[in-house]
XYZ file of C-alpha atoms in Angstrom:
656
model
C -17.516 8.016 41.821
C -15.977 8.604 38.372
C -15.430 11.922 36.634
C -18.612 13.431 35.215
C -18.256 15.318 31.948
C -20.343 18.460 31.701
C -21.670 19.448 28.259
C -19.592 21.686 25.987
C -21.429 24.972 25.176
C -20.846 24.782 21.391
C -18.749 22.871 18.827
C -15.855 25.364 18.989
C -15.345 24.717 22.699
C -12.808 22.161 23.934
C -11.505 20.923 27.268
C -7.870 21.386 28.269
C -5.888 19.724 31.040
C -3.382 21.222 33.410
C -1.275 18.511 35.017
C -0.463 18.983 38.659
C 3.253 19.477 39.359
C 2.991 17.487 42.591
C 5.019 14.272 42.627
C 2.183 12.130 43.973
C 1.957 8.548 42.749
C -1.476 9.179 41.237
C -1.350 11.746 38.439
C -3.700 14.657 39.029
C -4.980 17.286 36.615
C -7.552 20.035 36.397
C -9.936 20.578 33.472
C -10.735 23.900 31.830
C -13.149 24.608 28.967
C -11.970 27.163 26.379
C -13.281 28.647 23.153
C -11.059 28.054 20.100
C -12.164 31.439 18.782
C -10.371 33.092 21.708
C -6.883 32.086 20.446
C -6.008 30.293 23.683
C -2.437 29.052 24.191
C -2.169 25.279 24.552
C -0.372 22.149 23.372
C -1.635 18.808 22.053
C -0.480 15.301 22.822
C -0.156 12.835 19.946
C 0.237 9.203 21.010
C -1.175 5.725 20.419
C -3.957 4.349 22.562
C -2.300 0.927 22.683
C 1.318 0.384 23.731
C 3.939 2.677 22.275
C 5.960 -0.192 20.819
C 4.742 -3.027 18.633
C 5.754 -5.555 21.274
C 3.649 -3.778 23.916
C 0.684 -6.126 23.686
C -1.838 -7.644 26.053
C -4.478 -6.452 28.467
C -2.011 -4.206 30.283
C -1.809 -1.996 27.191
C -5.263 -2.381 25.654
C -7.509 -1.860 28.682
C -8.055 1.397 30.638
C -6.961 0.188 34.074
C -4.869 3.007 35.609
C -6.498 5.757 37.654
C -5.783 9.464 37.274
C -7.677 12.236 39.030
C -9.470 14.972 37.104
C -10.599 17.740 39.407
C -10.302 15.155 42.185
C -12.501 12.579 40.461
C -11.109 9.260 39.148
C -10.777 8.443 35.456
C -9.348 5.210 34.044
C -6.767 5.530 31.277
C -4.476 3.113 29.401
C -0.870 2.352 30.232
C 0.711 4.217 27.307
C -1.138 7.449 28.072
C -0.177 7.110 31.732
C 3.477 6.689 30.711
C 3.201 9.818 28.575
C 1.708 11.903 31.384
C 4.325 10.614 33.805
C 7.164 11.604 31.457
C 5.598 14.997 30.736
C 5.814 15.681 34.476
C 9.480 14.658 34.453
C 10.064 17.099 31.579
C 8.166 19.894 33.401
C 5.432 19.976 30.758
C 2.217 20.620 32.664
C -0.079 22.215 30.083
C -2.571 23.411 29.288
C -2.686 20.419 26.961
C -5.358 18.725 24.830
C -5.491 14.898 24.938
C -8.247 13.229 22.959
C -8.920 10.242 25.246
C -9.502 12.522 28.242
C -10.678 15.823 26.775
C -13.456 14.228 24.704
C -16.296 12.457 26.462
C -15.852 9.178 24.592
C -19.208 7.863 25.838
C -21.113 10.742 24.197
C -21.446 9.949 20.451
C -22.719 13.434 19.592
C -19.760 15.055 21.333
C -17.319 12.651 19.656
C -18.725 13.550 16.255
C -18.472 17.259 16.973
C -14.999 17.168 18.505
C -13.455 14.874 15.884
C -14.772 17.231 13.212
C -12.925 20.054 15.029
C -9.573 18.276 15.143
C -8.120 20.236 12.247
C -8.659 23.476 14.226
C -7.464 21.891 17.449
C -4.127 20.772 15.990
C -3.600 23.793 13.742
C -4.189 26.237 16.619
C -1.917 24.453 19.082
C 1.423 26.082 19.848
C 3.037 22.692 19.683
C 2.097 19.059 19.206
C 4.056 16.708 21.444
C 4.473 13.220 19.992
C 4.865 10.568 22.662
C 6.532 7.564 21.026
C 7.076 5.503 24.165
C 9.850 4.680 26.562
C 13.398 4.835 25.246
C 15.426 1.738 24.451
C 19.140 1.061 24.757
C 19.702 2.215 21.163
C 17.433 5.302 21.258
C 19.969 7.943 22.288
C 22.648 6.761 19.857
C 20.068 6.514 17.045
C 19.018 10.129 17.614
C 22.678 11.184 17.692
C 23.211 9.522 14.305
C 20.104 11.198 12.883
C 21.383 14.591 14.006
C 24.319 14.219 11.594
C 21.947 14.337 8.608
C 21.497 17.853 7.210
C 19.208 17.685 4.147
C 16.004 19.711 4.359
C 12.494 19.804 2.942
C 13.641 22.700 0.754
C 16.405 20.499 -0.641
C 13.846 17.828 -1.504
C 11.541 20.378 -3.145
C 14.326 21.967 -5.197
C 15.545 18.548 -6.293
C 12.029 17.520 -7.407
C 11.611 20.693 -9.500
C 14.946 20.448 -11.284
C 15.353 18.736 -14.631
C 16.368 15.046 -14.536
C 20.068 14.578 -13.959
C 22.558 12.018 -12.805
C 23.027 13.693 -9.412
C 21.915 11.786 -6.332
C 18.919 12.993 -4.285
C 19.799 14.947 -1.111
C 19.154 12.096 1.326
C 21.422 9.737 -0.637
C 24.221 12.308 -0.680
C 23.933 12.727 3.088
C 23.979 8.971 3.613
C 27.201 8.624 1.611
C 28.889 11.571 3.325
C 27.975 10.439 6.861
C 29.589 6.983 6.407
C 27.426 5.382 9.081
C 28.628 2.160 10.646
C 26.356 -0.878 10.526
C 25.515 -0.383 14.206
C 24.523 3.241 13.581
C 22.395 2.382 10.535
C 20.680 -0.513 12.301
C 19.991 1.734 15.308
C 18.317 4.456 13.214
C 16.176 1.957 11.323
C 15.205 0.098 14.504
C 14.152 3.394 16.043
C 11.785 4.092 13.136
C 10.306 0.577 12.902
C 9.800 -0.071 16.624
C 7.197 2.535 17.579
C 3.510 2.086 16.808
C 2.961 5.827 16.299
C 4.292 5.598 12.742
C 1.607 3.053 11.836
C -1.576 4.739 13.056
C -4.110 6.487 10.838
C -4.788 9.333 13.272
C -1.146 10.389 13.417
C -1.218 11.325 9.722
C -3.409 14.355 10.352
C -1.340 15.315 13.377
C 1.823 15.235 11.278
C 0.228 17.336 8.538
C -1.699 19.858 10.637
C 0.732 20.687 13.444
C 2.557 24.004 13.320
C 5.377 22.483 15.369
C 6.050 18.845 16.244
C 8.323 17.685 19.044
C 9.015 13.971 19.509
C 9.437 12.562 23.013
C 10.989 9.143 23.552
C 11.431 8.559 27.264
C 13.290 11.694 28.345
C 14.675 12.401 24.856
C 13.116 15.403 23.104
C 13.797 15.978 19.413
C 12.149 18.106 16.688
C 10.341 16.689 13.672
C 13.182 17.433 11.234
C 15.578 15.062 12.991
C 13.140 12.136 13.055
C 11.968 12.843 9.514
C 15.523 12.776 8.159
C 16.269 9.632 10.113
C 13.271 7.836 8.618
C 14.854 8.172 5.168
C 17.688 5.956 6.306
C 15.213 3.062 6.187
C 15.727 3.240 2.406
C 19.222 1.879 3.016
C 18.144 -1.270 4.838
C 19.897 -3.248 2.096
C 23.208 -2.040 3.546
C 22.303 -3.081 7.102
C 22.721 -6.419 8.871
C 19.039 -6.213 9.892
C 17.924 -6.867 6.290
C 16.686 -10.408 6.909
C 14.776 -9.329 10.012
C 13.031 -6.311 8.506
C 12.963 -6.192 4.710
C 9.467 -7.644 4.248
C 7.773 -6.128 7.315
C 4.901 -3.659 7.495
C 6.867 -1.738 10.102
C 9.483 -0.874 7.486
C 6.804 0.345 5.063
C 5.294 2.602 7.738
C 8.708 4.110 8.455
C 9.301 4.795 4.766
C 5.808 6.240 4.402
C 6.395 8.676 7.266
C 9.180 10.349 5.311
C 7.168 10.340 2.089
C 4.107 11.963 3.716
C 6.225 14.796 5.063
C 7.695 15.529 1.644
C 4.434 15.285 -0.303
C 2.551 17.590 2.076
C 5.385 20.125 2.109
C 5.401 20.155 -1.695
C 1.609 20.446 -1.847
C 1.736 23.567 0.283
C 4.652 25.068 -1.640
C 2.705 24.571 -4.877
C -0.561 25.847 -3.315
C -2.388 22.661 -4.262
C -5.723 21.827 -2.654
C -5.963 18.745 -0.410
C -6.805 15.451 -2.096
C -10.308 14.021 -2.052
C -11.218 11.923 0.959
C -11.647 8.996 -1.446
C -8.057 9.299 -2.662
C -6.733 9.745 0.882
C -8.611 6.671 2.095
C -6.784 4.594 -0.525
C -3.459 6.378 0.055
C -3.429 5.526 3.774
C -5.248 2.212 3.595
C -2.300 0.335 5.137
C -2.414 2.457 8.319
C -3.890 0.977 11.479
C -6.980 1.936 13.466
C -8.915 0.298 16.288
C -12.317 1.358 14.951
C -12.522 0.414 11.232
C -14.514 3.588 10.532
C -11.486 5.605 11.585
C -9.662 4.430 8.463
C -11.796 7.112 6.775
C -12.689 9.438 9.657
C -9.013 9.704 10.587
C -8.121 11.474 7.340
C -11.322 13.530 6.900
C -9.823 16.701 8.429
C -6.930 16.714 5.946
C -9.038 15.886 2.884
C -11.430 17.523 0.473
C -14.801 16.275 1.677
C -17.121 17.693 -0.963
C -17.369 17.203 -4.718
C -19.895 18.614 -7.172
C -20.204 15.145 -8.725
C -21.277 13.564 -5.429
C -24.971 14.334 -5.153
C -25.271 13.020 -1.599
C -23.376 16.077 -0.326
C -20.234 16.570 1.792
C -18.719 13.717 3.756
C -19.571 14.062 7.451
C -17.936 12.316 10.406
C -20.703 10.480 12.214
C -20.130 7.534 14.545
C -23.726 6.420 14.179
C -22.921 5.332 10.595
C -22.125 1.683 9.965
C -18.699 0.673 8.695
C -20.310 -0.350 5.404
C -21.943 3.065 4.987
C -18.647 4.869 5.666
C -16.717 2.743 3.169
C -19.401 3.092 0.468
C -19.393 6.862 0.863
C -15.589 7.034 0.668
C -15.663 4.830 -2.439
C -18.123 7.149 -4.179
C -15.684 10.024 -3.616
C -12.849 7.828 -4.890
C -14.680 6.853 -8.082
C -15.262 10.472 -9.090
C -11.772 11.608 -8.006
C -9.640 8.908 -9.664
C -9.050 9.234 -13.379
C -10.579 6.621 -15.628
C -12.296 4.480 -12.985
C -8.917 3.552 -11.477
C -10.569 3.317 -8.054
C -11.917 -0.063 -9.196
C -8.339 -1.350 -9.457
C -7.797 -0.564 -5.773
C -10.612 -2.758 -4.494
C -8.174 -5.677 -4.380
C -8.766 -9.271 -3.342
C -12.194 -9.364 -1.707
C -11.598 -12.818 -0.209
C -9.470 -11.087 2.453
C -12.326 -8.790 3.556
C -13.026 -8.590 7.257
C -15.897 -6.140 6.819
C -18.684 -8.135 5.186
C -21.720 -7.123 3.113
C -19.753 -4.588 1.084
C -20.650 -4.054 -2.589
C -18.106 -5.636 -4.933
C -16.857 -2.196 -6.074
C -16.144 -1.034 -2.503
C -12.833 -1.991 -0.887
C -12.477 -3.103 2.710
C -10.379 -0.173 3.883
C -9.702 -1.996 7.144
C -7.403 -4.389 5.228
C -4.211 -3.442 3.430
C -4.070 -3.725 -0.356
C -2.181 -6.931 -1.135
C -2.015 -6.638 -4.948
C -0.762 -3.384 -6.427
C -2.818 -2.163 -9.404
C -1.232 -2.191 -12.835
C -1.482 1.590 -13.073
C 0.704 2.108 -9.985
C 3.690 1.515 -12.247
C 5.007 4.031 -14.761
C 3.681 1.818 -17.536
C 0.445 3.554 -18.534
C -2.202 1.587 -20.369
C -4.961 3.121 -22.471
C -7.587 0.507 -23.318
C -10.330 3.130 -23.817
C -8.746 6.188 -22.180
C -9.743 8.462 -25.083
C -13.415 8.043 -24.196
C -15.262 10.053 -21.563
C -15.649 8.225 -18.263
C -19.283 7.712 -17.329
C -20.573 6.829 -13.849
C -24.111 6.930 -12.499
C -25.216 6.571 -8.887
C -28.761 5.569 -7.975
C -30.428 7.930 -5.497
C -31.495 6.044 -2.392
C -29.662 2.899 -3.494
C -26.017 3.322 -2.403
C -25.077 -0.327 -2.960
C -25.077 0.002 -6.759
C -23.089 1.922 -9.365
C -23.861 2.058 -13.084
C -21.020 2.016 -15.611
C -20.779 2.021 -19.401
C -19.003 -0.961 -20.916
C -18.720 -3.732 -23.493
C -18.617 -7.454 -22.812
C -15.410 -8.032 -24.799
C -14.565 -11.647 -23.969
C -14.989 -14.457 -21.433
C -12.439 -16.358 -19.348
C -12.233 -20.051 -20.248
C -9.298 -21.317 -18.159
C -6.899 -20.082 -15.476
C -3.577 -21.082 -13.938
C -1.307 -19.641 -11.274
C 0.716 -16.726 -12.645
C 3.528 -17.097 -10.100
C 4.902 -19.906 -8.000
C 7.708 -20.222 -5.445
C 10.928 -22.184 -5.771
C 10.372 -25.893 -5.086
C 10.151 -29.149 -7.037
C 6.386 -29.743 -6.851
C 5.504 -26.104 -7.443
C 7.854 -25.902 -10.423
C 6.446 -28.995 -12.087
C 2.830 -27.952 -11.604
C 3.473 -24.297 -12.408
C 5.423 -24.679 -15.640
C 3.280 -27.580 -16.906
C 0.043 -25.692 -16.318
C 1.510 -22.630 -17.980
C 2.511 -24.478 -21.162
C -0.853 -26.237 -21.368
C -2.838 -23.056 -20.805
C -1.004 -21.238 -23.591
C -1.077 -24.096 -26.121
C -4.490 -25.710 -25.631
C -6.985 -26.106 -27.152
C -5.039 -23.973 -29.642
C -2.178 -21.506 -29.204
C -3.125 -18.080 -27.824
C -3.310 -15.100 -30.131
C -3.312 -11.286 -30.088
C -4.543 -8.475 -32.301
C -0.984 -7.992 -33.617
C -0.637 -11.707 -34.450
C 2.544 -11.972 -32.402
C 4.438 -15.189 -31.866
C 3.159 -17.294 -28.973
C 6.341 -16.993 -26.892
C 6.180 -13.181 -27.284
C 2.573 -13.107 -26.052
C 3.567 -15.191 -23.036
C 6.652 -13.264 -21.967
C 4.867 -9.934 -22.254
C 1.748 -11.190 -20.447
C 3.598 -12.763 -17.507
C 5.073 -9.358 -16.624
C 2.075 -7.282 -17.793
C 4.282 -5.846 -20.530
C 6.853 -4.506 -18.110
C 4.321 -3.620 -15.413
C 6.973 -2.265 -13.026
C 9.072 -0.711 -15.755
C 10.628 1.857 -13.419
C 12.726 -0.914 -11.851
C 14.152 -1.895 -15.223
C 17.391 -0.907 -16.900
C 16.224 0.547 -20.257
C 19.053 -1.326 -21.975
C 17.936 -4.665 -20.557
C 16.694 -7.244 -23.080
C 13.577 -8.653 -21.387
C 12.865 -11.086 -24.190
C 16.323 -12.654 -23.888
C 15.848 -12.772 -20.116
C 12.528 -14.574 -20.631
C 14.246 -17.159 -22.843
C 16.687 -17.911 -20.040
C 13.871 -17.886 -17.460
C 11.784 -20.369 -19.490
C 14.668 -22.765 -20.120
C 15.824 -22.735 -16.490
C 12.292 -23.177 -15.124
C 11.616 -26.015 -17.532
C 14.883 -27.743 -16.575
C 14.100 -27.381 -12.894
C 10.628 -28.877 -13.388
C 12.155 -31.877 -15.187
C 14.601 -32.382 -12.305
C 11.589 -32.962 -10.068
C 10.499 -35.842 -12.341
C 13.616 -37.345 -13.912
C 17.113 -36.095 -13.105
C 18.722 -38.082 -15.902
C 16.321 -36.602 -18.461
C 17.065 -33.109 -17.135
C 20.788 -33.696 -17.711
C 20.117 -34.924 -21.233
C 17.844 -31.957 -21.941
C 20.563 -29.570 -20.797
C 23.046 -31.305 -23.088
C 20.762 -31.403 -26.157
C 17.500 -29.482 -26.137
C 16.190 -30.519 -29.560
C 16.713 -34.276 -29.190
C 15.031 -34.409 -25.780
C 12.305 -31.774 -26.144
C 9.499 -34.206 -26.994
C 10.381 -36.477 -24.070
C 10.500 -33.512 -21.691
C 7.044 -32.365 -22.775
C 5.650 -35.870 -22.349
C 7.208 -36.185 -18.876
C 5.726 -32.856 -17.788
C 2.302 -33.753 -19.183
C 2.336 -30.988 -21.771
C 0.276 -31.337 -24.961
C 0.029 -29.077 -27.977
C 2.583 -27.778 -30.439
C 5.750 -27.183 -28.422
C 7.407 -25.879 -31.613
C 6.114 -22.459 -30.548
C 8.669 -22.469 -27.698
C 11.504 -24.412 -29.290
C 13.392 -21.308 -30.413
C 12.976 -19.643 -27.021
C 14.269 -22.734 -25.181
C 17.289 -22.996 -27.501
C 18.137 -19.329 -26.974
C 17.739 -19.791 -23.222
C 20.094 -22.776 -23.288
C 22.722 -20.695 -25.095
C 22.823 -18.342 -22.095
C 23.550 -21.184 -19.644
C 26.935 -22.769 -20.292
C 26.951 -24.510 -16.892
C 24.350 -26.324 -14.807
C 25.061 -23.869 -11.991
C 23.625 -21.078 -14.157
C 20.506 -23.170 -14.739
C 20.040 -23.484 -10.982
C 20.617 -19.752 -10.538
C 18.106 -18.993 -13.275
C 15.479 -21.270 -11.751
C 15.935 -19.446 -8.453
C 15.611 -16.099 -10.202
C 19.214 -15.052 -9.599
C 21.144 -13.101 -12.186
C 24.277 -14.768 -13.601
C 27.770 -13.357 -13.060
C 26.733 -10.780 -10.482
C 28.163 -10.199 -7.036
C 27.070 -7.680 -4.432
C 28.312 -6.175 -1.198
C 24.956 -5.746 0.539
C 23.209 -7.860 3.132
C 20.112 -8.103 0.957
C 18.964 -11.194 -0.932
C 21.009 -12.287 -3.955
C 20.353 -10.003 -6.892
C 17.452 -11.228 -8.982
C 17.566 -11.196 -12.740
C 15.353 -8.543 -14.260
C 12.730 -10.843 -15.761
C 12.241 -12.764 -12.505
C 11.878 -9.459 -10.691
C 9.231 -8.252 -13.144
C 7.472 -11.626 -12.995
C 7.327 -11.405 -9.206
C 5.898 -7.881 -9.266
C 3.217 -8.693 -11.808
C 2.350 -12.306 -11.018
C 2.169 -12.666 -7.248
C -1.404 -13.228 -6.044
C -2.578 -13.189 -9.660
C -3.577 -15.855 -12.150
C -2.907 -16.126 -15.861
C -5.967 -16.826 -17.979
C -7.033 -17.465 -21.545
C -10.285 -16.440 -23.193
C -12.882 -17.662 -25.655
C -11.324 -15.489 -28.360
C -7.850 -16.873 -27.666
C -6.393 -13.935 -25.722
C -3.999 -14.328 -22.792
C -4.207 -12.177 -19.680
C -3.492 -11.585 -15.996
C -6.089 -11.087 -13.285
C -6.586 -11.591 -9.569
C -6.110 -15.124 -8.294
C -9.848 -15.367 -7.554
C -10.849 -15.516 -11.243
C -12.543 -18.569 -12.693
C -13.939 -19.814 -15.982
C -17.033 -17.953 -17.273
C -15.986 -14.649 -15.692
C -16.586 -11.807 -18.128
C -13.990 -9.360 -19.444
C -15.382 -5.870 -19.921
C -13.931 -2.808 -21.582
C -15.300 0.124 -19.585
C -15.758 3.509 -21.159
C -12.831 5.778 -20.284
C -10.905 3.096 -18.332
C -7.184 2.505 -18.972
C -7.414 -1.236 -18.225
C -10.085 -3.918 -18.746
C -12.052 -5.227 -15.761
C -13.416 -8.660 -14.992
C -16.926 -9.201 -13.667
C -18.865 -12.229 -12.479
C -22.497 -12.801 -13.371
C -24.783 -14.670 -11.006
C -27.448 -16.772 -12.705
C -30.193 -15.307 -10.516
C -29.468 -11.742 -11.734
C -30.409 -10.006 -15.001
C -27.695 -10.216 -17.645
C -26.501 -6.618 -17.082
C -26.189 -6.937 -13.278
C -22.662 -7.954 -12.239
C -20.137 -8.251 -9.427
C -16.643 -6.808 -9.862
C -13.795 -9.313 -9.669
C -10.925 -6.927 -10.398
C -8.727 -5.347 -13.041
C -7.050 -7.307 -15.819
C -4.184 -7.206 -18.269
C -5.381 -8.642 -21.594
C -2.525 -8.831 -24.049
C -3.367 -7.209 -27.354
C -5.951 -4.632 -26.210
C -4.065 -2.605 -23.565
C -3.093 0.258 -25.903
C -6.415 0.946 -27.571
C -6.276 -1.866 -30.130
C -9.909 -2.804 -29.456
C -10.960 0.798 -30.090
C -9.333 0.619 -33.511
C -11.847 -1.959 -34.677
C -14.584 0.691 -34.514
C -17.141 -1.819 -33.234
C -17.602 -0.460 -29.715
C -21.227 -0.365 -28.618
C -21.129 0.628 -24.952
C -24.042 -0.499 -22.795
C -24.974 0.323 -19.205
C -24.129 -2.307 -16.594
C -25.119 -2.261 -12.930
C -22.446 -3.309 -10.464
C -23.333 -4.415 -6.936
């Protein structure tokens, strides 16, 4: 006979466990119901339902198959929770303690709804929240010892953020330099932060933010939040560690970095007495976090978010496990649309071909999947296509699938090509040839400023310095593009005719026509002749051509374990172009959009939006009914140039 949950008298009541101090093999506990209004003394356990470490996988960790006794009656729990309870006994922590998997009747949907909605009170009222990371590893103790040497504080971070810009290093960088960690120590701290699943889960965000006091338990090691938080900042120095190749592109590293950032941002929000962000903004902010139930990607941050908005007529957001995933994501997206400035929420929908949750409107992201293409507005470069206009959004009562926007059909896509391609002979030949042909045919691209064709191309490929914060302000991006174009063209020719490539390197002008013929490029190549000659002047050896084709900067050495230093233009090109396509339009403009674009897609300028958006019309729909395909960079209209024509006649469009 399994444990039978009795009903809770009212929403403010919760169950607490007291673990038996007996050393029996089967863990035993008693259950007590208390009223949160009575200011009871208790702790909470924060942990992950699956295995504590990312390599803890399989049925052993994912299935409740271990028996504990509650008031003498059996309950099945998962391995990681059993490990936590076992170690709490070893540490003489018996309770009373609140543990979600046991203290909530998970089979009762109404109780789950009520108790999850109370989690902010549950965690805020707890004397202490104990974070169970998992069992300790060989490096755990030494990693904690290294972290304890760091001394910077949240106050240091706050003071530094409020001071005027200076050349001084931030507190965590100063500590890193002063501590002089060995490679083994640095690798140990980073491995500690990237190994445990707790840092990746959506539910742990609210526990981090709401807890009055957090204590981390790793095996028998107990350490306060400040130590682990400081240690997570050392992940920023992965480039100095021998584990670079193993970790630099992993999600685990991003979760570790995000843990430190969340702590700082929430501390600053409280110091500045700022209200919590809208649930729509939070859902996007923590979209890369993990959850077993896809609805929890939104429910998991509801208790730390603003869940009502006067512009949302449907009323406050309510946690309700009877809602479908689609309904939850639509509701969160409505909050996001009214909370983001200038319709920027549309830029965060991302590539819908990766959706795992189907039947979502085109303007609603699949929050269960991480965002794979960062929006243009994430960078410090701020566009203003129609930002001076009031943003207008209408929602249709009783028809949540649709949103009405105000916009102008500005142009139409006529052709597309990959905006970024990896190193390799075939990819280089196809990539550079398609790029030249797209720009030159059927006639060279243009812009409102009547710029030279090579200028339009170099600015478009990097979305006009899309990630400008990574760029040295003294760096000449146009000169870097010249080198990039020459080296990429040479490398493409190598894949077809090595002898011709050598001749082209020796004399650009005499061999330019032959190179274009070999690469299958038509149109007036004179538009790029000057750029190619200037690029050649920067490469006095073939070795520099090879380096340029690989995106490496010339004449630079480094003492880190990280990849060879990339030249600035290649870096910008990678940021802006990956998973995007370059396109041209009926009116001769050049632009960047998601890789899913195709000919006949429509470019719209939306009222109040900083960037243009691309929509697809289905022949079966009325002309003003569209599907969103994503944001766009259209060179020549990103800074309000289209507004200057004075011919803007905004019309309502319905987006499904």
